[in-house]
Coordinates of C-alpha atoms in Angstrom, one line a residue:
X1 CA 101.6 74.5 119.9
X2 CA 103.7 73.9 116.9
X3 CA 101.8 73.4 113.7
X4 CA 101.3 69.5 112.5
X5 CA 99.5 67.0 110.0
X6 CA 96.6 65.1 111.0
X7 CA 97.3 61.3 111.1
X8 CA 96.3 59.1 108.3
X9 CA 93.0 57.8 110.2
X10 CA 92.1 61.7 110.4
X11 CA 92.5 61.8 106.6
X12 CA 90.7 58.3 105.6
X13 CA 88.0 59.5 108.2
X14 CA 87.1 63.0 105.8
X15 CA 87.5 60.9 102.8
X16 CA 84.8 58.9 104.3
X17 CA 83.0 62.2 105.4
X18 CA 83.4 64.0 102.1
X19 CA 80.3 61.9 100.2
X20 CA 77.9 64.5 101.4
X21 CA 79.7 67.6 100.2
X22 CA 76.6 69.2 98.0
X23 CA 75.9 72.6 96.7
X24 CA 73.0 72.7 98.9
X25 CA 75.4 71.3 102.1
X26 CA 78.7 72.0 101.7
X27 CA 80.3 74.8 103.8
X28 CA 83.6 76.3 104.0
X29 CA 85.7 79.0 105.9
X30 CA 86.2 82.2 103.8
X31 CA 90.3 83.2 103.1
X32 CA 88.5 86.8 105.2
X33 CA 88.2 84.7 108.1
X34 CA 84.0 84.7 107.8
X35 CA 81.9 81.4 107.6
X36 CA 80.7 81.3 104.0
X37 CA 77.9 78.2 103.2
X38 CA 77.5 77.6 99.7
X39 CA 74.9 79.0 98.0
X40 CA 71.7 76.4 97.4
X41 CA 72.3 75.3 94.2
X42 CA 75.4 76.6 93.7
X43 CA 78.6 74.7 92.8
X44 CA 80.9 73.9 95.8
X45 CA 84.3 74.5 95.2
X46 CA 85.5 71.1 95.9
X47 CA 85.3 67.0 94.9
X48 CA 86.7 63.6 95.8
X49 CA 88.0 60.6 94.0
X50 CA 87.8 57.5 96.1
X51 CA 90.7 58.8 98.8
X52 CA 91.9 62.0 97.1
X53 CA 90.4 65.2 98.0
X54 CA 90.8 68.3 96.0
X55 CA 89.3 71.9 96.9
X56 CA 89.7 75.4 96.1
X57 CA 87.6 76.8 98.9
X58 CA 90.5 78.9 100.5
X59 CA 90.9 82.4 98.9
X60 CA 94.0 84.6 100.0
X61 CA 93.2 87.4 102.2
X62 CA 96.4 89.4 100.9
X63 CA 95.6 92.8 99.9
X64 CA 96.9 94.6 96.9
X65 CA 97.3 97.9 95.7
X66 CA 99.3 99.0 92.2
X67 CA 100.5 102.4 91.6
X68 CA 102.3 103.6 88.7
X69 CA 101.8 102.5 84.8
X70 CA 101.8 105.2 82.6
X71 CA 99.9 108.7 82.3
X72 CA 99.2 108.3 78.4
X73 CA 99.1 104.6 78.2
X74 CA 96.0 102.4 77.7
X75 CA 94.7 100.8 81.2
X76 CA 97.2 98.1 82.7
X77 CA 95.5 94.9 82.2
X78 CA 98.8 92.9 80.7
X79 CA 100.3 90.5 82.6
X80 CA 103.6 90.2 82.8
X81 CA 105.8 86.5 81.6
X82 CA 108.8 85.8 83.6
X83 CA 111.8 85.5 81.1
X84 CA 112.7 82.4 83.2
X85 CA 110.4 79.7 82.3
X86 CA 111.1 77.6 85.6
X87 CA 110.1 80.2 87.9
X88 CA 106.8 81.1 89.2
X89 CA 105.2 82.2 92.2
X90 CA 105.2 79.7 95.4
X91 CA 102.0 77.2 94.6
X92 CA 100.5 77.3 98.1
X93 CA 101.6 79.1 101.8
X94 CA 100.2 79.7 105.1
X95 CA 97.7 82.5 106.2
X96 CA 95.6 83.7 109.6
X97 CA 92.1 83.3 108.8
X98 CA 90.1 82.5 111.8
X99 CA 90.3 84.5 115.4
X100 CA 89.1 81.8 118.5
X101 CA 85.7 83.7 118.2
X102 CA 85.3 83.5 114.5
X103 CA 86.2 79.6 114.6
X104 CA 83.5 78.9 117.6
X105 CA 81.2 80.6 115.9
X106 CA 81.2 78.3 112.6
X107 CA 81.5 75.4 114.7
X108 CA 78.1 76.1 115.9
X109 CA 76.8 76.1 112.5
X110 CA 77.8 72.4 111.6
X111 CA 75.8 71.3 114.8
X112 CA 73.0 69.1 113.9
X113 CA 74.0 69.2 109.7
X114 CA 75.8 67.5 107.2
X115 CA 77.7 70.8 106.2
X116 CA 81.7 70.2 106.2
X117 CA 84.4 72.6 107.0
X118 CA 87.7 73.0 105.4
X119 CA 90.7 72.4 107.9
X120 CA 93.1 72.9 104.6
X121 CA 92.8 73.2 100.5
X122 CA 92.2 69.9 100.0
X123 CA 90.5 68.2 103.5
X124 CA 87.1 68.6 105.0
X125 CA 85.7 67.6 108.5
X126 CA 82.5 67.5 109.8
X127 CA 81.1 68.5 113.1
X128 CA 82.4 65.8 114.9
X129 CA 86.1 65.9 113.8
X130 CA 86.2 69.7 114.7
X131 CA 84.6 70.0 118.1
X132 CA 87.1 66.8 118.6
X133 CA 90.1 68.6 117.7
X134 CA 89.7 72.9 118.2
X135 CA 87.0 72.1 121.4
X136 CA 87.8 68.8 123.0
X137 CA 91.5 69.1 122.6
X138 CA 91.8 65.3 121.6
X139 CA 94.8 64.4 119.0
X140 CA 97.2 67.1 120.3
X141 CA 94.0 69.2 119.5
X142 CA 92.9 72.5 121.4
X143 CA 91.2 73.1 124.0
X144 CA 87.7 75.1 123.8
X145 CA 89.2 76.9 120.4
X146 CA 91.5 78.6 121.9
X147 CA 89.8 81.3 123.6
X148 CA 91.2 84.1 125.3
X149 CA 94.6 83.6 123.6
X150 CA 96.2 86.5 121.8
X151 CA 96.8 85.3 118.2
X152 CA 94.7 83.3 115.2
X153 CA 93.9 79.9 113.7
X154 CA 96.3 79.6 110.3
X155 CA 95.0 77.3 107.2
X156 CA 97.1 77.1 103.7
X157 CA 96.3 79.1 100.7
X158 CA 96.7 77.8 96.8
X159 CA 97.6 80.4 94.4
X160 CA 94.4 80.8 91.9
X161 CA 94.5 77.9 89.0
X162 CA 97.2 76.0 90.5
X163 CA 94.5 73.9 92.5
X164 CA 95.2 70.7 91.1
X165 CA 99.2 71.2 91.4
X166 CA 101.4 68.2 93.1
X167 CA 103.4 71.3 94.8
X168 CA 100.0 72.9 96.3
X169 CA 99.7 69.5 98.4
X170 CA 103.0 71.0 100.5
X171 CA 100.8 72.9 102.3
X172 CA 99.0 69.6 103.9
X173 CA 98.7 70.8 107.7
X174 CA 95.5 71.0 109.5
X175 CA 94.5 74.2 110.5
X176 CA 96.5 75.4 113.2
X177 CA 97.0 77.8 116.1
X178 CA 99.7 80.5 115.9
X179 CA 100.6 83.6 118.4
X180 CA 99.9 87.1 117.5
X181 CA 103.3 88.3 116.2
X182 CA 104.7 84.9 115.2
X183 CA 104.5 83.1 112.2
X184 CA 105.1 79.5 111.5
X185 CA 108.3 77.5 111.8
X186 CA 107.6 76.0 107.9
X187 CA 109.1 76.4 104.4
X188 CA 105.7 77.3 103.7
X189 CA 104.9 80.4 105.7
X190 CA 104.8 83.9 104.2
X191 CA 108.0 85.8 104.5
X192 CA 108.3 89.3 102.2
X193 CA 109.9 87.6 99.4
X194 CA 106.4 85.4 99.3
X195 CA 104.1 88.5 99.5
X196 CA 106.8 89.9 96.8
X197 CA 106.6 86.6 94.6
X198 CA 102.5 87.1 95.1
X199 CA 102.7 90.9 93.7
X200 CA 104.7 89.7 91.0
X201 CA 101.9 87.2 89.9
X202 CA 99.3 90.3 90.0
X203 CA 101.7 93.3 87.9
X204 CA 99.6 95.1 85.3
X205 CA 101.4 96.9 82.7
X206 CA 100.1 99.1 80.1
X207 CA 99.3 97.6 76.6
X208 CA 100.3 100.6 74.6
X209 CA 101.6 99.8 70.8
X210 CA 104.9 101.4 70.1
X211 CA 105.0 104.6 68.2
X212 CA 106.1 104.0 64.8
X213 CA 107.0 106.7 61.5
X214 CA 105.8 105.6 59.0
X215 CA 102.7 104.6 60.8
X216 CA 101.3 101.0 60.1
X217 CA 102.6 101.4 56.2
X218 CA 106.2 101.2 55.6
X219 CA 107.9 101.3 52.4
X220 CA 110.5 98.9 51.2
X221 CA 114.3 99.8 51.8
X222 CA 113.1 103.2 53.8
X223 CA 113.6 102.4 57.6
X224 CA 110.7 102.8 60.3
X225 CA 111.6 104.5 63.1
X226 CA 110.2 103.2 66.7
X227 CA 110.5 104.5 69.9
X228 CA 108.8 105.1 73.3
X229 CA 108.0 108.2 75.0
X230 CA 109.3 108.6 78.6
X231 CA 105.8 109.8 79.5
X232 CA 104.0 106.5 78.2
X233 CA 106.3 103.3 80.3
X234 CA 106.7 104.2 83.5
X235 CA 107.6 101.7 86.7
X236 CA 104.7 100.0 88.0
X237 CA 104.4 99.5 92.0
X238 CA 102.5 96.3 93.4
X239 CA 102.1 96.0 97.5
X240 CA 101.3 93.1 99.0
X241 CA 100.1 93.2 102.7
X242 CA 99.0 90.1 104.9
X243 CA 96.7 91.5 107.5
X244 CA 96.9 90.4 111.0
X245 CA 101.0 89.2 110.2
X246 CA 102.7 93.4 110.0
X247 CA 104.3 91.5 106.6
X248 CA 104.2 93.4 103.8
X249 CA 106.7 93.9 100.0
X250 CA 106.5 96.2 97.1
X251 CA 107.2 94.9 94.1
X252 CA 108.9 97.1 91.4
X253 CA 108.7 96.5 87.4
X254 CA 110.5 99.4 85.7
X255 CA 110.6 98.8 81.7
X256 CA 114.4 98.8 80.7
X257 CA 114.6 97.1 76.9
X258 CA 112.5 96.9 74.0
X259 CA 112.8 93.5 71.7
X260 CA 111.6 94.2 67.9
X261 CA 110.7 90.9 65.7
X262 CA 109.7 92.3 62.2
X263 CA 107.5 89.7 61.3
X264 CA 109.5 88.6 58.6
X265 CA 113.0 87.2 57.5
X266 CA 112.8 90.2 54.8
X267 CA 113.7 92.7 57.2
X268 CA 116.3 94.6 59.3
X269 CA 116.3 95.2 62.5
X270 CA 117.6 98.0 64.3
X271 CA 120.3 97.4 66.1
X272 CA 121.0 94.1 64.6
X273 CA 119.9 92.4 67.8
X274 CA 116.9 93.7 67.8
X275 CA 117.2 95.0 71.2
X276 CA 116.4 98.6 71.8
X277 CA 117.6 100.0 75.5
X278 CA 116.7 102.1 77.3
X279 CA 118.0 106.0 77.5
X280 CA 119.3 107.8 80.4
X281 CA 116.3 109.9 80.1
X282 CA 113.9 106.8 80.4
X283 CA 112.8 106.6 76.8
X284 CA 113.6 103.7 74.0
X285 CA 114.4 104.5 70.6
X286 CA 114.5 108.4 69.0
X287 CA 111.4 110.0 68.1
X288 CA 111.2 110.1 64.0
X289 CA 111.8 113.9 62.8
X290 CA 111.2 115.6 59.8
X291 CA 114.8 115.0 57.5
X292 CA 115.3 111.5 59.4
X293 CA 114.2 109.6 56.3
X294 CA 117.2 108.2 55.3
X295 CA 119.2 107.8 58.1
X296 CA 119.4 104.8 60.1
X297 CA 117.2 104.6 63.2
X298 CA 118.2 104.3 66.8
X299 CA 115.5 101.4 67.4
X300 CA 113.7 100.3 63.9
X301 CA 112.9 98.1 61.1
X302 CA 113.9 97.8 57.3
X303 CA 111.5 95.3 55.5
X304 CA 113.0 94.2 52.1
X305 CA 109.7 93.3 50.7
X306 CA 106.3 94.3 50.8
X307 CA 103.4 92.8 51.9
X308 CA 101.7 90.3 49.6
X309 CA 97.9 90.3 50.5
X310 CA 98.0 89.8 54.7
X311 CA 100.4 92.5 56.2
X312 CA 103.6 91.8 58.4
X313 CA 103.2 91.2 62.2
X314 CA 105.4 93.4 64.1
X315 CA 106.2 92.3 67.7
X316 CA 107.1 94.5 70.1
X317 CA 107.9 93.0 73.4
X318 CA 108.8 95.3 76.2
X319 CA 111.6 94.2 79.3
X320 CA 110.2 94.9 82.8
X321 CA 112.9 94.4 85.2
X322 CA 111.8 93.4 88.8
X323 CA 113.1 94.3 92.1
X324 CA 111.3 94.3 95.2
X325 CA 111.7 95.3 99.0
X326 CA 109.8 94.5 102.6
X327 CA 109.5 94.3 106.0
X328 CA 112.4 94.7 108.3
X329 CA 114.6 96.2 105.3
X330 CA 114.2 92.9 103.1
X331 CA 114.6 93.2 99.2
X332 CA 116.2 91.6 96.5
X333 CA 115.5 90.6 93.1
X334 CA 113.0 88.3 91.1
X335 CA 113.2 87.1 86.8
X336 CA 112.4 89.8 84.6
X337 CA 109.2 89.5 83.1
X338 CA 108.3 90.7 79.1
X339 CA 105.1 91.7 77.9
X340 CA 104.4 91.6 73.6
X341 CA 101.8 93.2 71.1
X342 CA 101.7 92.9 67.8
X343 CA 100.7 95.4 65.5
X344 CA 100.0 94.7 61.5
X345 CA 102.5 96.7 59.6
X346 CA 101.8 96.8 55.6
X347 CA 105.0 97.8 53.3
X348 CA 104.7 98.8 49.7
X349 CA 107.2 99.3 46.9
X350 CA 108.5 102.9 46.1
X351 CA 106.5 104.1 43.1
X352 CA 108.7 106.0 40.5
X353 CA 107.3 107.5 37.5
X354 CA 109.3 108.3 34.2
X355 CA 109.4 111.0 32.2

């Protein structure tokens, strides 16, 4: 059966329904595919407003792993910012979360309660409407949940904090029945460059500052070398696997460019741009050695004046270029993303003394 909305009299019918959804009531299918209840007196992931239903009661069952990072660097907990400001990862899509067994089974607990089930993000039956449509077969429904068909019940997924997002609502069909090795005939349904959009959404990088001579002080007119060691920025690796679907991607940052804002208008940047590439060898910048004084760095900062009281904030925002590849030899390309720090940088004049 191909997947499909509910008709309006299903949806006014939930609205009318939803009235009872309380911490101490209110039950939902888990993204794992388990029958979760809500907690007593916990707070249910869900709410109306007169017609409209909202709910973030469906959690994405996609599993990640990261490799890669850095040896040296600090832990990876940054997140990455796509340089394109009108891209972001898909607000909602489709996932297998309940086998014919798992959805009889959670049926069985609604008998005889006012607990609701989800049948997407942002609709909930109660018993009636369920055994009605996954037992009973009525509305183009199924018949006795399905069982002993190869394959799993599908239900939408909202990308976390984009609940209340007009594009999450593009995701609106009930859940729905799909055959093992298939997946749905909808914009909406994972393909590897969704699982590779998703992995995007979850890169860590490292938040280590950029190595700096002079360190944190700087004198006026004398340039500050910066650079990055080779060792520290390394690619990052994020795979993204759907279980029960064979779909999986592995998205790719590798660092490519460093961006240097001195903090000030008083200052010169190195080159003029500001923008530090990358070397053949996978390092930014030249390490400062002992002689290097004078000479104009490679990737740096001249500041023209010193620090009056609060010291300069040096930016430092590093390039992470993004690729990404998948099942049945899929890949391409997604925005690159930048990640900044800042680091306090104090210049003082040269001191001369006379004689």
């Amino acid at each position: 059966m191909r997947p499909r909305t509910r008709p309006a009299l299903g949806l006014t019918a939930a609205a009318l329904t939803i009235t009872v959804l309380t911490p101490s009531s209110a039950s939902a299918w888990g993204g794992d595919g388990g029958w979760n209840p809500s907690k007593p007196g916990g707070k249910p992931s869900g709410g109306a407003s007169g017609r409209q239903l909202s709910a973030a009661v469906t959690k994405s069952s996609i599993v990640i792993t990261q490799s890669g990072g850095g040896g040296s660097a600090k832990p990876a907990t940054g997140t990455l910012a796509s340089v394109d400001p009108n891209w972001e990862p898909p607000a909602c899509w489709y996932e297998p979360v309940l086998s014919p067994e798992d959805l009889k089974a959670g049926v069985s607990k609604l008998k005889g309660t006012d607990n609701l089930a989800p049948v997407n993000s942002h609709l909930f039956w109660g018993y009636e409407l369920v055994v009605n449509h996954y037992d009973k077969g009525k509305d183009d429904g199924y018949k006795n949940y399905n069982l002993g068909k190869n394959g799993m019940f599908w239900r939408d997924v909202v990308r976390a904090g984009h609940e209340d997002d007009i594009a999450a609502w593009d995701c609106s069909k009930t859940m729905f029945w799909q055959d093992a090795g298939t997946v749905p005939d909808d914009p909406n349904a994972p393909t590897p460059k969704v699982l590779a959009a998703y992995a995007y959404d979850k890169i860590r990088v490292p938040q280590t500052e950029v190595e700096l001579k002079p360190e944190t002080k700087s004198t006026v007119n004398l340039p500050t070398w910066v650079w990055l060691d080779k060792s520290t920025f390394k690619e990052v690796k994020v795979r993204a696997e759907l279980p029960h679907t064979g779909l999986w991607a592995e998205t790719t940052a590798k660092p490519v460019a460093l961006h240097l804002e001195p903090g000030t208008t008083d200052a010169e940047t190195f080159p003029a741009s500001g923008d530090c590439e990358i070397n053949a060898d996978g390092s930014i910048g030249t390490p400062y050695t002992k002689g290097n004084a004078d000479k104009t760095a490679p990737c740096g900062i001249r500041y023209l004046r010193a620090t009056q009281g609060k010291p300069y904030q040096l930016k430092a925002s590093i390039t992470w270029r993004i690729s990404w590849e998948g099942t049945g030899g899929a890949k391409g390309d997604l925005p690159d993303g930048t990640f900044e720090t800042t680091q306090a940088m104090t210049v003082q004049e040269i001191q001369s003394v006379n004689r």
